[in-house]
Coordinates of C-alpha atoms and ligand atoms in Angstrom, one line a residue:
X46 CA 43.5 217.4 134.6
X47 CA 45.7 218.0 137.6
X48 CA 45.6 221.7 138.7
X49 CA 49.0 223.4 138.8
X50 CA 50.1 225.3 141.9
X51 CA 51.6 224.8 145.3
X52 CA 50.5 222.0 147.7
X53 CA 47.8 223.0 150.2
X54 CA 49.3 224.1 153.4
X55 CA 48.6 222.4 156.8
X56 CA 45.6 224.7 157.2
X57 CA 43.8 224.5 153.9
X58 CA 44.2 220.7 153.6
X59 CA 41.1 220.1 155.6
X60 CA 39.3 223.0 153.9
X61 CA 40.0 221.5 150.5
X62 CA 38.7 218.2 151.9
X63 CA 35.3 219.5 153.2
X64 CA 33.5 219.4 149.8
X65 CA 35.1 216.0 149.0
X66 CA 34.0 214.6 152.3
X67 CA 30.5 215.9 151.8
X68 CA 30.3 214.4 148.3
X69 CA 31.7 211.1 149.6
X70 CA 28.8 211.0 152.1
X71 CA 26.3 211.7 149.4
X72 CA 27.7 209.1 147.1
X73 CA 27.8 206.5 149.8
X74 CA 24.2 207.2 150.8
X75 CA 23.0 207.0 147.1
X76 CA 25.1 204.0 146.3
X77 CA 23.0 201.1 145.0
X78 CA 25.5 198.5 146.3
X79 CA 25.9 200.2 149.7
X80 CA 25.0 197.0 151.5
X81 CA 27.9 195.1 149.9
X82 CA 30.7 196.1 152.4
X83 CA 28.6 194.7 155.2
X84 CA 29.1 191.2 153.7
X85 CA 32.8 191.3 154.3
X86 CA 34.9 191.3 157.5
X87 CA 37.6 194.0 157.9
X88 CA 39.3 195.2 161.1
X89 CA 37.5 198.1 162.7
X90 CA 38.9 201.5 161.7
X91 CA 41.2 200.2 159.0
X92 CA 41.1 201.9 155.6
X93 CA 42.0 199.0 153.4
X94 CA 43.0 200.1 149.9
X95 CA 44.8 196.9 148.9
X96 CA 41.8 194.7 148.0
X97 CA 43.4 194.5 144.5
X98 CA 46.3 192.5 146.0
X99 CA 44.4 190.4 148.6
X100 CA 40.7 190.9 148.8
X101 CA 39.0 191.2 152.2
X102 CA 37.5 188.1 153.9
X103 CA 33.8 187.5 153.0
X104 CA 31.7 186.9 156.1
X105 CA 30.4 183.5 154.8
X106 CA 33.9 182.1 154.2
X107 CA 34.9 181.0 157.7
X108 CA 31.9 178.8 158.1
X109 CA 32.2 177.4 154.6
X110 CA 35.9 176.5 155.3
X111 CA 35.0 175.0 158.7
X112 CA 32.3 172.9 157.0
X113 CA 34.7 171.8 154.3
X114 CA 37.2 170.6 156.9
X115 CA 35.0 169.3 159.8
X116 CA 32.2 167.7 157.8
X117 CA 33.3 167.1 154.2
X118 CA 36.9 166.1 155.0
X119 CA 36.7 164.8 158.6
X120 CA 33.4 162.9 158.2
X121 CA 33.0 162.4 154.5
X122 CA 36.6 161.5 153.7
X123 CA 37.2 160.2 150.2
X124 CA 33.5 159.9 149.5
X125 CA 33.3 163.7 149.4
X126 CA 34.9 163.7 146.0
X127 CA 31.5 162.5 144.7
X128 CA 29.0 163.5 147.4
X129 CA 30.2 167.0 147.9
X130 CA 31.0 167.7 144.3
X131 CA 34.7 168.1 144.8
X132 CA 35.6 166.6 141.5
X133 CA 33.4 169.0 139.5
X134 CA 34.3 172.1 141.5
X135 CA 36.9 173.4 139.0
X136 CA 34.1 173.7 136.3
X137 CA 31.4 174.8 138.7
X138 CA 33.5 177.5 140.3
X139 CA 34.8 178.4 136.8
X140 CA 31.2 179.1 135.7
X141 CA 30.7 181.4 138.7
X142 CA 33.9 183.3 137.8
X143 CA 32.9 183.3 134.1
X144 CA 29.6 185.2 134.9
X145 CA 31.8 188.1 136.0
X146 CA 34.0 188.2 132.9
X147 CA 31.3 187.8 130.2
X148 CA 31.9 184.1 129.7
X149 CA 28.9 181.8 129.0
X150 CA 29.0 178.6 131.1
X151 CA 31.4 175.8 130.1
X152 CA 34.4 178.0 129.1
X153 CA 36.2 178.6 132.4
X154 CA 37.9 176.2 134.8
X155 CA 39.6 177.0 138.1
X156 CA 42.8 175.5 139.4
X157 CA 46.6 175.9 139.6
X158 CA 48.0 179.5 139.6
X159 CA 47.8 182.3 137.2
X160 CA 51.5 181.6 136.4
X161 CA 50.8 178.0 135.5
X162 CA 47.7 179.0 133.5
X163 CA 49.7 181.6 131.5
X164 CA 52.3 179.0 130.6
X165 CA 49.6 176.6 129.5
X166 CA 48.1 179.3 127.3
X167 CA 51.3 180.6 125.7
X168 CA 52.3 177.1 124.5
X169 CA 48.7 176.1 123.6
X170 CA 48.3 179.3 121.5
X171 CA 51.6 178.7 119.7
X172 CA 50.5 175.1 118.9
X173 CA 47.2 176.5 117.5
X174 CA 49.1 178.7 115.0
X175 CA 51.8 176.5 113.6
X176 CA 54.1 178.3 111.2
X177 CA 53.7 181.6 113.0
X178 CA 56.5 182.4 115.5
X179 CA 55.7 185.8 116.9
X180 CA 54.1 186.6 120.2
X181 CA 53.4 190.3 120.8
X182 CA 53.4 191.2 124.5
X183 CA 53.7 194.3 126.7
X184 CA 57.3 194.7 128.0
X185 CA 55.8 196.4 131.1
X186 CA 53.6 193.4 131.9
X187 CA 53.6 191.8 135.3
X188 CA 56.9 190.0 135.7
X189 CA 55.6 186.5 135.9
X190 CA 53.8 186.9 132.6
X191 CA 57.1 187.9 131.0
X192 CA 59.2 185.2 132.7
X193 CA 56.8 182.5 131.6
X194 CA 56.5 183.8 128.1
X195 CA 60.2 183.8 127.8
X196 CA 60.4 180.2 128.9
X197 CA 57.5 179.2 126.6
X198 CA 59.4 181.0 123.8
X199 CA 62.5 178.9 124.3
X200 CA 60.4 175.8 124.4
X201 CA 58.3 176.5 121.4
X202 CA 60.9 178.5 119.4
X203 CA 58.9 181.8 119.5
X204 CA 60.0 185.4 119.1
X205 CA 58.7 187.8 121.7
X206 CA 58.0 191.2 120.2
X207 CA 57.5 194.0 122.7
X208 CA 54.6 196.4 122.3
X209 CA 52.7 198.6 124.8
X210 CA 49.0 198.5 124.2
X211 CA 48.9 201.8 122.2
X212 CA 51.7 200.4 120.0
X213 CA 50.0 197.1 119.3
X214 CA 48.0 198.0 116.2
X215 CA 51.2 199.2 114.4
X216 CA 53.2 196.2 115.4
X217 CA 50.5 193.8 114.3
X218 CA 50.3 195.5 111.0
X219 CA 54.1 195.3 110.6
X220 CA 54.4 191.6 111.5
X221 CA 51.0 190.5 110.2
X222 CA 51.0 186.8 109.2
X223 CA 54.0 186.0 111.5
X224 CA 52.0 186.7 114.6
X225 CA 50.6 183.7 116.5
X226 CA 49.5 185.5 119.7
X227 CA 48.8 188.9 121.2
X228 CA 49.2 188.6 125.0
X229 CA 48.1 191.6 127.1
X230 CA 46.6 192.5 130.5
X231 CA 43.4 194.6 130.4
X232 CA 44.5 196.6 133.5
X233 CA 48.2 197.6 134.0
X234 CA 49.1 196.3 137.5
X235 CA 51.1 199.4 138.2
X236 CA 49.4 202.4 136.7
X237 CA 45.8 201.0 136.6
X238 CA 45.5 202.0 133.0
X239 CA 42.9 200.0 131.1
X240 CA 43.0 199.0 127.5
X241 CA 40.3 198.2 125.0
X242 CA 39.9 194.4 125.0
X243 CA 37.4 194.2 122.1
X244 CA 39.4 196.6 119.8
X245 CA 42.8 194.9 120.5
X246 CA 41.3 191.4 120.1
X247 CA 39.8 192.5 116.8
X248 CA 43.2 193.8 115.7
X249 CA 44.8 190.5 116.5
X250 CA 42.1 188.6 114.6
X251 CA 42.6 190.9 111.7
X252 CA 46.1 189.4 111.1
X253 CA 45.0 185.8 112.0
X254 CA 46.5 185.9 115.5
X255 CA 44.9 184.7 118.8
X256 CA 44.4 187.0 121.8
X257 CA 45.2 186.0 125.3
X258 CA 44.0 188.4 128.1
X259 CA 45.5 188.5 131.6
X260 CA 42.5 189.7 133.7
X261 CA 44.2 189.4 137.1
X262 CA 43.3 193.0 138.0
X263 CA 40.1 193.1 136.0
X264 CA 37.8 190.4 137.4
X265 CA 35.6 192.1 140.0
X266 CA 36.7 195.6 138.9
X267 CA 35.9 196.0 135.2
X268 CA 33.0 194.9 133.0
X269 CA 35.2 193.0 130.6
X270 CA 33.1 190.8 128.3
X271 CA 35.2 188.0 126.9
X272 CA 32.5 186.4 124.7
X273 CA 31.4 189.8 123.2
X274 CA 35.0 190.8 122.6
X275 CA 35.7 187.5 120.8
X276 CA 38.6 186.8 123.1
X277 CA 40.4 183.4 122.5
X278 CA 42.0 182.7 125.9
X279 CA 42.1 184.5 129.2
X280 CA 43.5 183.9 132.7
X281 CA 43.1 185.6 136.0
X282 CA 43.6 185.5 139.8
X283 CA 40.9 185.0 142.3
X284 CA 42.6 186.3 145.5
X285 CA 42.5 189.9 144.4
X286 CA 39.1 191.6 143.7
X287 CA 37.2 188.3 144.1
X288 CA 38.3 187.8 147.7
X289 CA 39.1 184.0 147.2
X290 CA 41.7 184.1 150.0
X291 CA 45.5 183.9 150.0
X292 CA 46.7 181.4 147.4
X293 CA 43.2 180.9 146.0
X294 CA 43.4 179.1 142.6
X295 CA 43.4 180.9 139.3
X296 CA 41.0 180.6 136.4
X297 CA 41.5 180.0 132.7
X298 CA 39.0 180.8 129.8
X299 CA 39.0 179.0 126.5
X300 CA 36.4 180.2 124.0
X301 CA 34.0 177.4 123.1
X302 CA 35.1 177.4 119.5
X303 CA 38.7 176.5 120.5
X304 CA 38.0 173.8 123.0
X305 CA 38.5 170.8 120.7
X306 CA 41.8 172.3 119.3
X307 CA 43.5 173.7 122.3
X308 CA 46.5 171.7 123.2
X309 CA 48.0 172.7 126.5
X310 CA 51.5 171.4 127.4
X311 CA 50.6 170.1 130.9
X312 CA 48.5 167.0 130.1
X313 CA 47.7 165.8 133.6
X314 CA 45.1 163.1 134.3
X315 CA 42.4 165.6 135.4
X316 CA 42.3 166.8 131.8
X317 CA 41.8 163.3 130.4
X318 CA 38.5 162.4 128.7
X319 CA 38.0 159.6 131.2
X320 CA 40.4 160.0 134.2
X321 CA 39.2 156.9 136.0
X322 CA 39.7 154.6 133.1
X323 CA 43.3 154.9 134.2
X324 CA 44.3 154.9 130.5
X325 CA 48.0 155.1 129.9
X326 CA 47.3 156.9 126.6
X327 CA 46.4 160.6 126.9
X328 CA 43.0 161.4 125.4
X329 CA 42.0 165.0 126.2
X330 CA 38.5 165.9 127.4
X331 CA 36.6 167.4 124.5
X332 CA 35.7 170.6 126.4
X333 CA 37.3 173.1 128.8
X334 CA 38.2 170.3 131.2
X335 CA 41.2 169.6 129.2
X336 CA 42.8 172.7 130.8
X337 CA 42.7 170.9 134.1
X338 CA 46.0 169.4 135.2
X339 CA 46.1 167.5 138.5
X340 CA 44.3 167.4 141.8
X341 CA 43.2 171.0 142.6
X342 CA 43.5 172.7 146.1
X343 CA 39.9 171.7 147.2
X344 CA 39.8 173.7 150.4
X345 CA 40.8 176.8 148.6
X346 CA 38.4 176.1 145.8
X347 CA 35.5 175.8 148.3
X348 CA 36.6 179.0 150.1
X349 CA 36.5 180.7 146.7
X350 CA 33.1 179.3 145.9
X351 CA 31.8 180.7 149.1
X352 CA 33.4 184.1 148.4
X353 CA 31.7 184.1 144.9
X354 CA 28.4 183.3 146.6
X355 CA 28.7 186.7 148.3
X356 CA 28.2 188.2 144.8
X357 CA 25.4 185.9 143.5
X358 CA 23.0 188.8 143.3
X359 CA 25.5 191.3 141.8
X360 CA 26.5 191.8 138.2
X361 CA 29.8 192.8 136.7
X362 CA 28.2 195.9 135.4
X363 CA 27.1 196.9 138.9
X364 CA 30.6 196.2 140.3
X365 CA 32.1 198.2 137.5
X366 CA 29.8 201.2 138.2
X367 CA 30.7 201.2 141.9
X368 CA 34.4 200.8 141.1
X369 CA 34.4 203.6 138.6
X370 CA 32.6 205.9 141.1
X371 CA 35.2 205.1 143.8
X372 CA 38.2 205.5 141.5
X373 CA 36.8 208.8 140.1
X374 CA 36.6 210.2 143.6
X375 CA 40.0 208.9 144.6
X376 CA 41.6 210.6 141.6
X377 CA 39.8 213.8 142.4
X378 CA 40.8 213.7 146.1
X379 CA 44.5 212.9 145.2
X380 CA 44.5 215.7 142.6
X381 CA 43.1 218.2 145.1
X382 CA 44.9 217.2 148.2
X383 CA 48.3 215.9 147.1
X384 CA 49.0 217.7 143.8
X385 CA 52.7 217.3 144.1
X386 CA 52.5 213.5 143.6
X387 CA 51.8 212.9 139.9
X388 CA 49.3 210.3 138.8
X389 CA 51.0 207.3 137.1
X390 CA 48.0 206.6 134.9
X391 CA 45.2 208.5 133.3
X392 CA 42.8 210.7 135.4
X393 CA 39.7 209.5 133.6
X394 CA 38.1 206.7 135.7
X395 CA 36.7 205.2 132.5
X396 CA 40.3 204.5 131.4
X397 CA 41.3 203.0 134.8
X398 CA 40.7 199.6 136.4
X399 CA 40.3 199.3 140.1
X400 CA 43.4 201.1 141.3
X401 CA 45.2 204.4 141.2
X402 CA 48.9 205.0 141.6
X403 CA 50.9 208.1 142.3
X404 CA 54.6 208.6 141.9
X405 CA 57.0 209.5 144.7
X406 CA 60.7 209.2 145.1
X407 CA 59.9 208.1 148.7
X408 CA 57.1 205.7 147.7
X409 CA 58.2 202.9 150.1
X410 CA 58.4 205.3 153.1
X411 CA 55.0 206.9 152.1
X412 CA 53.3 203.5 152.0
X413 CA 54.7 202.5 155.4
X414 CA 53.8 205.8 157.0
X415 CA 50.2 205.4 155.6
X416 CA 50.0 201.9 157.1
X417 CA 51.1 203.4 160.5
X418 CA 48.1 205.6 160.2
X419 CA 45.8 202.6 159.4
X420 CA 45.7 203.2 155.7
X421 CA 46.8 200.1 153.7
X422 CA 47.9 200.6 150.1
X423 CA 51.0 199.1 148.6
X424 CA 54.4 200.0 147.1
X425 CA 55.3 199.0 143.6
X426 CA 58.9 199.4 142.5
X427 CA 60.4 201.7 141.7
X428 CA 58.4 204.7 142.8
X429 CA 54.7 203.9 143.0
X430 CA 52.2 204.4 145.9
X431 CA 49.3 202.2 144.7
X432 CA 45.8 202.6 146.2
X433 CA 43.2 200.0 145.2
X434 CA 39.5 200.4 145.5
X435 CA 37.5 197.2 146.0
X436 CA 34.0 197.5 144.5
X437 CA 32.9 195.1 147.2
X438 CA 34.3 196.7 150.4
X439 CA 35.6 200.3 149.8
X440 CA 33.4 203.2 150.7
X441 CA 33.6 206.7 149.1
X442 CA 34.5 208.1 152.5
X443 CA 37.5 205.7 152.6
X444 CA 39.1 207.0 149.5
X445 CA 38.9 210.6 150.7
X446 CA 40.2 209.5 154.1
X447 CA 43.2 207.8 152.3
X448 CA 44.0 211.0 150.4
X449 CA 43.8 213.1 153.6
X450 CA 46.1 210.6 155.4
X451 CA 48.5 210.9 152.5
X452 CA 48.4 214.7 152.8
X453 CA 49.1 214.4 156.6
X454 CA 52.0 212.0 156.0
X455 CA 53.7 214.4 153.6
X456 CA 53.0 217.5 155.7
X457 CA 54.6 215.9 158.8
X458 CA 57.4 214.2 156.8
X459 CA 56.4 210.9 158.4
X460 CA 57.6 209.0 155.3
X461 CA 61.2 209.9 156.1
X462 CA 61.0 208.2 159.5
X463 CA 63.9 205.8 160.2
X464 CA 61.4 203.1 161.1
X465 CA 60.2 203.1 157.5
X466 CA 63.6 202.6 155.9
X467 CA 63.8 198.8 155.8
X468 CA 61.9 197.0 153.0
X469 CA 60.0 193.9 153.8
X470 CA 59.9 190.7 151.6
X471 CA 56.4 191.3 150.4
X472 CA 55.7 194.8 149.3
Ligands
LIG748 C1 48.7 189.2 140.5 C2 49.2 188.9 139.1 C3 49.7 187.7 138.8 C4 50.0 186.7 139.9 O1 50.3 185.4 139.4 P1 50.3 184.2 140.5 O2 50.7 183.0 139.7 O3 49.0 184.2 141.2 O4 51.4 184.5 141.5 C5 50.0 187.4 137.4 N1 49.8 188.4 136.5 C6 49.3 189.6 136.8 C7 49.0 190.6 135.7 C8 49.0 189.9 138.1 O5 48.5 191.1 138.4

């Protein structure tokens, strides 16, 4: 719970910080994954708390990309589709992602964007539940999820019924046999609040509906277990916590039991049972490959594969433990040092994903002023200062440092500086 009372003054800010800094040091020294940040490249001195938007560059990726370009493309040319395994990369890299979301091999493919994969899943799910017209979805979901659902609803004649995660069980009970699909994100992209994937999936199944999970902010941050939860479909980004790089392709999960029935709307030739038969009739592959569409972005796929290689010896449970420890200390530091900015989500790290947000009427100025101090978070409209921890790269000392910088920004009114008034295109 957030203590009531006035903000610390200029003088007792650092005093309140001393025990936090001491504990951060202890936690960093005892941390089982303390070697992990050393596998990534970040500019010296920067406190990067935006790995939930664009993950840091893994040290092995520049060489892997150079190899893909100079050897595989320049020398191997078209033969590399076979000799370098380009053709099978979507499934191979999919399995590597699957390991981090509790998906046994053969249920995940990588390619296209999360937006495209969401559209594929909305329509495919509707087709798997003919006679049911209702999709239950969070009205506060990430906008692309809502935009694509709205278009899928027009295409497939669906009714979108809004329900925030805590309202879902009641809505499912009320609409019961009409519900085709429950579509939710595990982690709220704004507040960081996490919901119970297994319980909500079970609630959807109870009324005969399918469950689609958007794990954009989960993979690499939570220990979500799709197989154990009985999830039907899931999608997620790879450029966030997985550090796949800007524009890295997304992934889609189809539970093994649905792979012969799933009927995605984008029936490109890579999803065909025999693409090089050059058959004019569409015969879908009989496994998760039917979620493939067209030629994938191979250079990005190979960069992502190298990024995932950084985590070969790390489990999702280990990443989750590190993330929870970092998030817990960040919440504590914010609560102690900047009590005047309320948390947007819960304070319990068990109920959060990999980021924490606080509300401020001057959020944009605060985020810019923090950046001027070398602390990178991000602004989310209308009033959120969002600070992400990356289980891969963030140190406990960083999260206390960020809270201290926020205290200093507010104390010196730096967020009201005229230079921070203009909003950039990407926030
Ligand atoms: C980041 C994010 C996306 C992004 O989708 P793209 O197609 O990669 O632009 C979608 N949904 C959620 C919940 C996200 O957090």
